[in-house]
Tab-separated table of N, CA and C in Angstrom:
chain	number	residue	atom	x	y	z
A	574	UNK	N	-12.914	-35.844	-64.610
A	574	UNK	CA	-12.371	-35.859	-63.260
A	574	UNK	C	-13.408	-36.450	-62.312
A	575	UNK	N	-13.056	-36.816	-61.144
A	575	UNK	CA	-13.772	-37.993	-60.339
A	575	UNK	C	-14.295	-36.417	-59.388
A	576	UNK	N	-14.963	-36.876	-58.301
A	576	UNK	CA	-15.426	-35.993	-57.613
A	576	UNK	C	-14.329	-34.663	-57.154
A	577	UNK	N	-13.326	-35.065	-56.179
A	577	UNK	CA	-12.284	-34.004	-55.937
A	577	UNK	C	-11.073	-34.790	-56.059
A	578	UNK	N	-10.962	-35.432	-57.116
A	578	UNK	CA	-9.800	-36.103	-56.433
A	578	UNK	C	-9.268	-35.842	-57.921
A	579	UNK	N	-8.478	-36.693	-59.022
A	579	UNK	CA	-7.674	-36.204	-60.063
A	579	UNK	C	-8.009	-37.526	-61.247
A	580	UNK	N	-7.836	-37.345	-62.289
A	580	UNK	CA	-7.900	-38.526	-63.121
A	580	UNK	C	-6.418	-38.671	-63.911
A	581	UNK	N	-6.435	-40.023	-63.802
A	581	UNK	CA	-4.846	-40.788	-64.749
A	581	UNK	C	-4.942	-39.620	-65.919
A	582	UNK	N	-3.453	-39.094	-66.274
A	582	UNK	CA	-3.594	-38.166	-67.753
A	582	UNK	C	-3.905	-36.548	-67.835
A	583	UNK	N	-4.407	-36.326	-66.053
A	583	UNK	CA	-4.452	-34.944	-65.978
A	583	UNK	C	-3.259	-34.140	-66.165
A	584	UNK	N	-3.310	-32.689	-66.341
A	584	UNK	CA	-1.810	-32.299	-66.994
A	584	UNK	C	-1.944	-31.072	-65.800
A	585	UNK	N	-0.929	-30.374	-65.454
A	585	UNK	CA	-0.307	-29.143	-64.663
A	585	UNK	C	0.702	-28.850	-65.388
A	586	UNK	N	0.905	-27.771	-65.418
A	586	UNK	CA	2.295	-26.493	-66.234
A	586	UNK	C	3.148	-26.699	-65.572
A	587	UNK	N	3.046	-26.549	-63.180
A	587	UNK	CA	4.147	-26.795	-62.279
A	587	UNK	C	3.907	-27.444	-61.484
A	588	UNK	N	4.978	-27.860	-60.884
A	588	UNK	CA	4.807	-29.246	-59.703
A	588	UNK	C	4.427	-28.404	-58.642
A	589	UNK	N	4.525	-27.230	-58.314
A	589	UNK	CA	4.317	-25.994	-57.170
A	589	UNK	C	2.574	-26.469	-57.581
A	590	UNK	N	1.846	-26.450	-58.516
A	590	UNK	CA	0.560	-26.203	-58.524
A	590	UNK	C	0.193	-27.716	-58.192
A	591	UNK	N	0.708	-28.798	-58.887
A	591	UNK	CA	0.366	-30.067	-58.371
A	591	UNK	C	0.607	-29.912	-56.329
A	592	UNK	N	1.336	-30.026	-55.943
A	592	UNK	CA	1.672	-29.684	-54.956
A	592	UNK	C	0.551	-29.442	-54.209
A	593	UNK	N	0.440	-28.228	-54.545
A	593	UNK	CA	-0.824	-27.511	-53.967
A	593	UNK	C	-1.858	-28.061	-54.182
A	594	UNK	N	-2.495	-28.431	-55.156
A	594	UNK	CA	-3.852	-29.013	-55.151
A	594	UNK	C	-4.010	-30.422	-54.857
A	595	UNK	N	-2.706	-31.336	-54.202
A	595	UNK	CA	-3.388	-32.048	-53.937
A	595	UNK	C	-2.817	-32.623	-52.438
A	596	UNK	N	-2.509	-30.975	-51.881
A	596	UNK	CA	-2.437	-31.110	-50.243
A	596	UNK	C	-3.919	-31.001	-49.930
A	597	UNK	N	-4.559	-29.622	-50.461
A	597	UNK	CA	-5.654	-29.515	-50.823
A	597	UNK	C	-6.616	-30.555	-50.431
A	598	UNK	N	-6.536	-31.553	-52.064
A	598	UNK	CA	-7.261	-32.784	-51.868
A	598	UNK	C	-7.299	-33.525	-50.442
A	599	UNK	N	-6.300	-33.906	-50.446
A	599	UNK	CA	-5.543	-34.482	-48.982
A	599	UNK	C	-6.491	-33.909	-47.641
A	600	UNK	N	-6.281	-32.329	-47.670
A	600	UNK	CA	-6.649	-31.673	-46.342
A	600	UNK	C	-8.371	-32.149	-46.452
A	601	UNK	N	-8.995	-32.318	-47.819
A	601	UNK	CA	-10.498	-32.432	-47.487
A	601	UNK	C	-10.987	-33.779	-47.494
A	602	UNK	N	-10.302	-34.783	-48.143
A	602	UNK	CA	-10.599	-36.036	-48.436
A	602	UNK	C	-10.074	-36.921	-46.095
A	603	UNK	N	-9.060	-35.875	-45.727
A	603	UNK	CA	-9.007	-36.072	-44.138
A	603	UNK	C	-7.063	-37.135	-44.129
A	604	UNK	N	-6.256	-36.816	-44.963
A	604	UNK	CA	-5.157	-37.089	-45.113
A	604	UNK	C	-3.991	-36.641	-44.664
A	605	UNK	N	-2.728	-36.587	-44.649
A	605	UNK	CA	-1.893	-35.707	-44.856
A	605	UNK	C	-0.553	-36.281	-45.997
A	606	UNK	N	0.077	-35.858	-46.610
A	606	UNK	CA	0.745	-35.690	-47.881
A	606	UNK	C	2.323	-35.942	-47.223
A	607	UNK	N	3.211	-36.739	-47.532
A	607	UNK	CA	4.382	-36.537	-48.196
A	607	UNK	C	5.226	-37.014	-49.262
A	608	UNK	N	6.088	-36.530	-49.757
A	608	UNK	CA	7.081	-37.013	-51.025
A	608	UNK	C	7.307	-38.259	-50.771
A	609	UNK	N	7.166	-39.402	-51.583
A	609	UNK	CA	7.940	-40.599	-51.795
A	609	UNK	C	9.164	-40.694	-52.476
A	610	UNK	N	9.122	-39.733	-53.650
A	610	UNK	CA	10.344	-39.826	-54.228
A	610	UNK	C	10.308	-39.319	-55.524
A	611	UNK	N	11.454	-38.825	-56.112
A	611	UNK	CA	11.340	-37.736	-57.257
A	611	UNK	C	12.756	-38.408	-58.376
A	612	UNK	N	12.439	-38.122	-59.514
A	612	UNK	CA	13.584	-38.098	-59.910
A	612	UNK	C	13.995	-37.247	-61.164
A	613	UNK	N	15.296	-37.287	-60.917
A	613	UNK	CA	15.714	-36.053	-62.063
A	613	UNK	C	16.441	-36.500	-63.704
A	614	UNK	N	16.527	-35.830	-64.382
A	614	UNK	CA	16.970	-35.995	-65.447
A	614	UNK	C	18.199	-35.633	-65.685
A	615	UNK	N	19.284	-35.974	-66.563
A	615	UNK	CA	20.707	-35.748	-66.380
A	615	UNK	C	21.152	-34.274	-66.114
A	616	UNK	N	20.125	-33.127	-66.538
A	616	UNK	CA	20.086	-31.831	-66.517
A	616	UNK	C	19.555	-31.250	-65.368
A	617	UNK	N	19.445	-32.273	-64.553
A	617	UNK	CA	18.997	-31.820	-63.049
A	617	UNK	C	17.139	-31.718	-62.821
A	618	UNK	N	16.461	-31.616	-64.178
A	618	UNK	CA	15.493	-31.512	-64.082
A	618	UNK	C	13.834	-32.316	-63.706
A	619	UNK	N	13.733	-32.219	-62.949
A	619	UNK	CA	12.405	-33.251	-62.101
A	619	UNK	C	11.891	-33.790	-63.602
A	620	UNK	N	11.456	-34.930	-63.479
A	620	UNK	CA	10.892	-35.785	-64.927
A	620	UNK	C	9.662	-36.675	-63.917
A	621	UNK	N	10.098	-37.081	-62.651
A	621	UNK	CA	9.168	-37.625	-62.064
A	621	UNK	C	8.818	-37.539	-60.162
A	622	UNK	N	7.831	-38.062	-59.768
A	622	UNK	CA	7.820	-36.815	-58.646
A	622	UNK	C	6.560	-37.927	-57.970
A	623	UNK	N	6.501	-38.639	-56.791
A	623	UNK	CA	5.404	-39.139	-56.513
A	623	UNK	C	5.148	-39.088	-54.911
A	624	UNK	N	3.620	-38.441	-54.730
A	624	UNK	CA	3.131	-38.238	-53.621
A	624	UNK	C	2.482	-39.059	-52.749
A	625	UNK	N	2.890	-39.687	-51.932
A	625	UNK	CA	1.752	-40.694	-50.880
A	625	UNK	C	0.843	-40.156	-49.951
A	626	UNK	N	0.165	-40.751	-49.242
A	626	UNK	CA	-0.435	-40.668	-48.050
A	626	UNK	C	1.120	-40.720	-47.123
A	627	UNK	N	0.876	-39.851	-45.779
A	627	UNK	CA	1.778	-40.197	-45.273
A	627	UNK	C	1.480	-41.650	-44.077
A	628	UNK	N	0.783	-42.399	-44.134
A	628	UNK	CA	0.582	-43.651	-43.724
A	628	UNK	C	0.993	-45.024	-44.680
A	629	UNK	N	1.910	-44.608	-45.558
A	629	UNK	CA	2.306	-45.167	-46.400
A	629	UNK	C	3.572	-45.970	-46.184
A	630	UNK	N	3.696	-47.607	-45.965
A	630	UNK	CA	4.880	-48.029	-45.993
A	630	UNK	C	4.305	-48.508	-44.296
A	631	UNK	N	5.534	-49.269	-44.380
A	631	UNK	CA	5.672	-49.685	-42.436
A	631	UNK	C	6.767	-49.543	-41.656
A	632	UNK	N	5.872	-49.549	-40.315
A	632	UNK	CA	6.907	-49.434	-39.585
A	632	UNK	C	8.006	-50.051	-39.047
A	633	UNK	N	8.995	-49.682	-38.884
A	633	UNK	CA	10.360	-50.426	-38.650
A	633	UNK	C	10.525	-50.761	-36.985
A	634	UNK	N	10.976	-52.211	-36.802
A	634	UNK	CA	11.365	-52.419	-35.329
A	634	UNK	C	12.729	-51.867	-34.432
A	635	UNK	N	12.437	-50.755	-33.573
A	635	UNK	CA	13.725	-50.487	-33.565
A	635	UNK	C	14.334	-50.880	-32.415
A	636	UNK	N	15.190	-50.763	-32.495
A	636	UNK	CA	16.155	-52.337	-30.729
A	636	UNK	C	16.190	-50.650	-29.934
A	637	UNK	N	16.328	-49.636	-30.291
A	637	UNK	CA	16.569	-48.393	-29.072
A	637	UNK	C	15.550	-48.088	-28.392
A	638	UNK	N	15.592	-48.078	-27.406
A	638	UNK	CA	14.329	-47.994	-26.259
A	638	UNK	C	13.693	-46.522	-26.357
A	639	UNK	N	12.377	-46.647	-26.456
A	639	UNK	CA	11.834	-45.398	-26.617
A	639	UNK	C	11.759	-44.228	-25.113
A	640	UNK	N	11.577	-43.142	-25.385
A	640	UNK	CA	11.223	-42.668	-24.179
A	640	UNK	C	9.667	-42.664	-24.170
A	641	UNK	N	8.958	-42.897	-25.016
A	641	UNK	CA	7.403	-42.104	-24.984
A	641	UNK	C	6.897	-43.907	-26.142
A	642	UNK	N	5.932	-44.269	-25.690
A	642	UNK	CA	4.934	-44.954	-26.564
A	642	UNK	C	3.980	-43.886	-27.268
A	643	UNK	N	4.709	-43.998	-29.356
A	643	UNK	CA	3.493	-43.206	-29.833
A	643	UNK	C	2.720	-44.846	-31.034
A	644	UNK	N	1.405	-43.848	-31.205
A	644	UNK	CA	1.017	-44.756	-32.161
A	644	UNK	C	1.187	-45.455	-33.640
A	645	UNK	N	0.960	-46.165	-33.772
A	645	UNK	CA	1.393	-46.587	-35.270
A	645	UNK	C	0.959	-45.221	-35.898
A	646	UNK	N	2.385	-44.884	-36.847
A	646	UNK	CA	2.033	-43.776	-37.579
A	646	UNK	C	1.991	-44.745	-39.081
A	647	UNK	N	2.569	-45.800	-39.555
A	647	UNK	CA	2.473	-46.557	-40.801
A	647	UNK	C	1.913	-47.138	-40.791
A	648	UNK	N	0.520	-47.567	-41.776
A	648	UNK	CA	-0.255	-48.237	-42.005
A	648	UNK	C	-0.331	-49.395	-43.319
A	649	UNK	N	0.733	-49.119	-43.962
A	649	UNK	CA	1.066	-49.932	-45.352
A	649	UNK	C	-0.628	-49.065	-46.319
A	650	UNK	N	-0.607	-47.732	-46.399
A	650	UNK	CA	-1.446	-47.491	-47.406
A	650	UNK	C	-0.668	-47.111	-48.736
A	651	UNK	N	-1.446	-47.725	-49.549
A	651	UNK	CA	-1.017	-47.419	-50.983
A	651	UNK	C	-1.690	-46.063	-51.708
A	652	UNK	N	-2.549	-45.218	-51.281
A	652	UNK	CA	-2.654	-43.678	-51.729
A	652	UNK	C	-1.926	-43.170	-52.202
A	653	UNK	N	-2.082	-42.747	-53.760
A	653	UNK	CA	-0.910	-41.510	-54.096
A	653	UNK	C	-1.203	-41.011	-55.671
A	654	UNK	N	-0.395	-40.365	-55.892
A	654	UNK	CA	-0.050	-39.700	-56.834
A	654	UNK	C	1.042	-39.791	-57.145
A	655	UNK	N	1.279	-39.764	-58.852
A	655	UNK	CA	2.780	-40.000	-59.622
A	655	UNK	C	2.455	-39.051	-60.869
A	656	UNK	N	3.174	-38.452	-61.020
A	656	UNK	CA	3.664	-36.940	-62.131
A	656	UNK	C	4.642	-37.262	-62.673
A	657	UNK	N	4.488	-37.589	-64.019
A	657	UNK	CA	5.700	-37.753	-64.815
A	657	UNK	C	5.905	-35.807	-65.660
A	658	UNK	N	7.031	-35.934	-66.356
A	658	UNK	CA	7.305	-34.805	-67.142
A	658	UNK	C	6.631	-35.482	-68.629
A	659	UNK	N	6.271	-34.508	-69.309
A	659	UNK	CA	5.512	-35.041	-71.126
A	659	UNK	C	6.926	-34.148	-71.533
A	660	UNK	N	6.721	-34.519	-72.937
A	660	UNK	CA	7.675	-33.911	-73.716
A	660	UNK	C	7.478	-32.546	-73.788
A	661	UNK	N	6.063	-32.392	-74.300
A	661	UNK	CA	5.703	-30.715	-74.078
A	661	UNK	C	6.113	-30.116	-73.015
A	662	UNK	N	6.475	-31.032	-71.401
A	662	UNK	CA	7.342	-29.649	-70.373
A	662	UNK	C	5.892	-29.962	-69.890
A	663	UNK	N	4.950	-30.196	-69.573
A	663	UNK	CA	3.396	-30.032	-68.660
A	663	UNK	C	3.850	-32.057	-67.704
A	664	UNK	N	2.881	-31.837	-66.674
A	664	UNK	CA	3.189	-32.926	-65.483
A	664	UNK	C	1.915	-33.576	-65.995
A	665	UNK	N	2.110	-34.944	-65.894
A	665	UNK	CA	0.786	-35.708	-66.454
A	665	UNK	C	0.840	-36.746	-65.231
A	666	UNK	N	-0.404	-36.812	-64.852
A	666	UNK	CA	-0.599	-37.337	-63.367
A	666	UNK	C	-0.811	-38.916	-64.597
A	667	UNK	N	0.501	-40.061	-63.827
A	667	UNK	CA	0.166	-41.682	-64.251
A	667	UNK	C	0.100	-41.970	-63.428
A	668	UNK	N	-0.054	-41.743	-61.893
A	668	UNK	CA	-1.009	-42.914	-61.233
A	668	UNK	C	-1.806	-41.903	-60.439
A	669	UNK	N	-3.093	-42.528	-60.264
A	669	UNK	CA	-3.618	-41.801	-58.777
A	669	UNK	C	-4.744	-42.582	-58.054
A	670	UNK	N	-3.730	-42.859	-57.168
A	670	UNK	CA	-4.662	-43.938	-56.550
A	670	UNK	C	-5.469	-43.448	-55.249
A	671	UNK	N	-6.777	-43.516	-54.807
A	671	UNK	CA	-7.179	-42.637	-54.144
A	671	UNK	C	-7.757	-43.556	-52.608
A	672	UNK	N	-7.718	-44.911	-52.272
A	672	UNK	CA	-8.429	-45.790	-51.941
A	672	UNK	C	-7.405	-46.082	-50.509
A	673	UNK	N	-7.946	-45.845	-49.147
A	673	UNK	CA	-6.666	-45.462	-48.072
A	673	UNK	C	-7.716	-46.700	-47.270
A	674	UNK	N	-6.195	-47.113	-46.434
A	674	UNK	CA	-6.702	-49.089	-45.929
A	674	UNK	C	-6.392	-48.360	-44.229
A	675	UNK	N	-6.829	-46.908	-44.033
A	675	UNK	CA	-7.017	-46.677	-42.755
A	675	UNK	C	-8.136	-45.706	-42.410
A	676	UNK	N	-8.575	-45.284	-41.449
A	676	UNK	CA	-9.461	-44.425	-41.108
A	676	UNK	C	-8.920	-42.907	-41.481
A	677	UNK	N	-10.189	-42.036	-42.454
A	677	UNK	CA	-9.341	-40.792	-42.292
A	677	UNK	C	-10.153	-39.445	-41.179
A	678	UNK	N	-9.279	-38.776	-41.231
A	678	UNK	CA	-9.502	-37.683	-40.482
A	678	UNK	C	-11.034	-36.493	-40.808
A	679	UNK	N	-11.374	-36.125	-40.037
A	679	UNK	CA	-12.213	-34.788	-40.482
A	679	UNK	C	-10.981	-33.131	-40.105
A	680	UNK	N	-11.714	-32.663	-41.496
A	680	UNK	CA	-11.297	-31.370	-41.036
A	680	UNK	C	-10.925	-30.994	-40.121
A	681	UNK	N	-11.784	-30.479	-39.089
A	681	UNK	CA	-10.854	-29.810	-37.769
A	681	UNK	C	-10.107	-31.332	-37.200
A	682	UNK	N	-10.324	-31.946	-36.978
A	682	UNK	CA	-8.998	-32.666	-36.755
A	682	UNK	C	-7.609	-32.438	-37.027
A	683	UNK	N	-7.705	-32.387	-38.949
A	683	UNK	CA	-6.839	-32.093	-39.557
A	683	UNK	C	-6.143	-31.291	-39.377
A	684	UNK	N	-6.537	-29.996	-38.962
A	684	UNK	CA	-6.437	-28.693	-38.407
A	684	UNK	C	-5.532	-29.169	-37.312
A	685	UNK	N	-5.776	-29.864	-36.687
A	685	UNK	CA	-4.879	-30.025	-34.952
A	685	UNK	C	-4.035	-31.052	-35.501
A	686	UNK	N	-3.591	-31.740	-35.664
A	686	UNK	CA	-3.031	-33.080	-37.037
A	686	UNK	C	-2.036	-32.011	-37.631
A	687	UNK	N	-2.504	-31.036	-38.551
A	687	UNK	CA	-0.911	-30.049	-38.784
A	687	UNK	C	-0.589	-29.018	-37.688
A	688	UNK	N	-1.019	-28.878	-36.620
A	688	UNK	CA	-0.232	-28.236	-35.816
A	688	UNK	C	0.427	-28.689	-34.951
A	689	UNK	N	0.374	-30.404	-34.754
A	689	UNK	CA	1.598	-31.105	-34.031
A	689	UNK	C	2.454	-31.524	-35.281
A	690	UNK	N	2.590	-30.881	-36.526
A	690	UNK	CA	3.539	-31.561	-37.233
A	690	UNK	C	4.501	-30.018	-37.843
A	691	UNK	N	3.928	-28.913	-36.910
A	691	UNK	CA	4.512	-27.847	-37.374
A	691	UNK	C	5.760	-27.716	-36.181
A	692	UNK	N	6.738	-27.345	-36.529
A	692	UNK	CA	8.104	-27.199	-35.069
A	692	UNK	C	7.701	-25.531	-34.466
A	693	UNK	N	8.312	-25.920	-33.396
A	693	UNK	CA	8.487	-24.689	-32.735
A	693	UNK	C	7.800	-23.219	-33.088
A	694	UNK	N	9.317	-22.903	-33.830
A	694	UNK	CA	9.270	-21.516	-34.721
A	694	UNK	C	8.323	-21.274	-35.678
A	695	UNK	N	8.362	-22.311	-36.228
A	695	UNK	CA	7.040	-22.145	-37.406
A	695	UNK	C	5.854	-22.188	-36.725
A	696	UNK	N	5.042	-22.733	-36.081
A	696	UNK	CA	4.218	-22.530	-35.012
A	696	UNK	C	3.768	-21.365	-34.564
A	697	UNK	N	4.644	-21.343	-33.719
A	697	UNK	CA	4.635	-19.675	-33.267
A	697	UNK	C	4.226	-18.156	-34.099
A	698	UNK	N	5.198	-18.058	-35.529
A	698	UNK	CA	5.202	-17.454	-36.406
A	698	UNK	C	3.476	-17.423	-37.160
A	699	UNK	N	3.265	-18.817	-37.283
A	699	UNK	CA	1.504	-19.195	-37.844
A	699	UNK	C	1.079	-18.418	-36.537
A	700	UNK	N	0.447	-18.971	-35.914
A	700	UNK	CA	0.081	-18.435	-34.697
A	700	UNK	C	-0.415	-17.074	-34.902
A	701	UNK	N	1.031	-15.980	-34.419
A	701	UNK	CA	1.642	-14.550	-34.471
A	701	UNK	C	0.503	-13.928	-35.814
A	702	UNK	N	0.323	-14.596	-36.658
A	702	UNK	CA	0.667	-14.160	-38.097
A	702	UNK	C	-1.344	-14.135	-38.159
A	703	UNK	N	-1.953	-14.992	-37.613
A	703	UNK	CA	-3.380	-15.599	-37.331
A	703	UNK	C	-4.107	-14.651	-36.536
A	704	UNK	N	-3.288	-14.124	-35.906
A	704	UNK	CA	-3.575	-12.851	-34.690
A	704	UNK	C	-3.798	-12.270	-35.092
A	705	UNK	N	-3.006	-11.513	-35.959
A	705	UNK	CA	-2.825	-10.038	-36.358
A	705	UNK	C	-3.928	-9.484	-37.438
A	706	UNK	N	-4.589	-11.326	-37.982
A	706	UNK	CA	-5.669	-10.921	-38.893
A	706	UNK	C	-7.432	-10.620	-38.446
């Protein structure tokens, strides 16, 4: 394995644990994570499952007039992760590409970075929940 990040061929039991370890990665390497796209097997069952940077892809021109100028959130980065299913039933990481064509974040940044991407209620609830400890 490379420093914190994952090597082609690594295996996980669940996609819940992939998941997790490589928001993880994400939160320390100064990223943030979403699904590109998954797919299932005739039995409904995930066989493949791949994670980007969410600066991944570009942005679209749109003719509806904005109310607010925000910043480029798409950067065309190619970062990610791809989990296939093995026959044995374990997730075998075939791609992982770790190499991001934008500036990343530090920690506490990151920190403020998921709390404008949390809504309302959930917010609040974190918050509430942060207090009490």
């Amino acid at each position: 394995m490379n420093d914190i990040g994952i090597d082609t061929g690594e295996k996980f039991v669940l996609l819940d644990d992939v998941h997790e370890f490589y928001n993880e990665y994400a939160k320390k390497v100064g990223f943030s994570v979403r699904i590109n796209s998954s797919k299932k097997s005739h039995t409904g069952e995930i066989v493949r499952k791949e994670y980007i940077c969410s600066k991944e892809g570009a942005t679209t021109k749109e003719v509806v007039e904005k109310k607010r100028r925000r910043g480029k959130v798409r950067e065309g980065c190619k970062a990610k992760l791809a989990m296939v299913k093995s026959k044995s039933g374990t997730y075998v990481a075939s791609v992982f590409e770790e190499d991001h064509n934008h500036p990343l974040t530090t920690p506490r940044r990151f920190s403020i970075m998921i709390l404008h991407l949390m809504s309302g209620s959930r917010l609040k609830s974190n918050l509430e929940f942060n207090l009490k400890q």
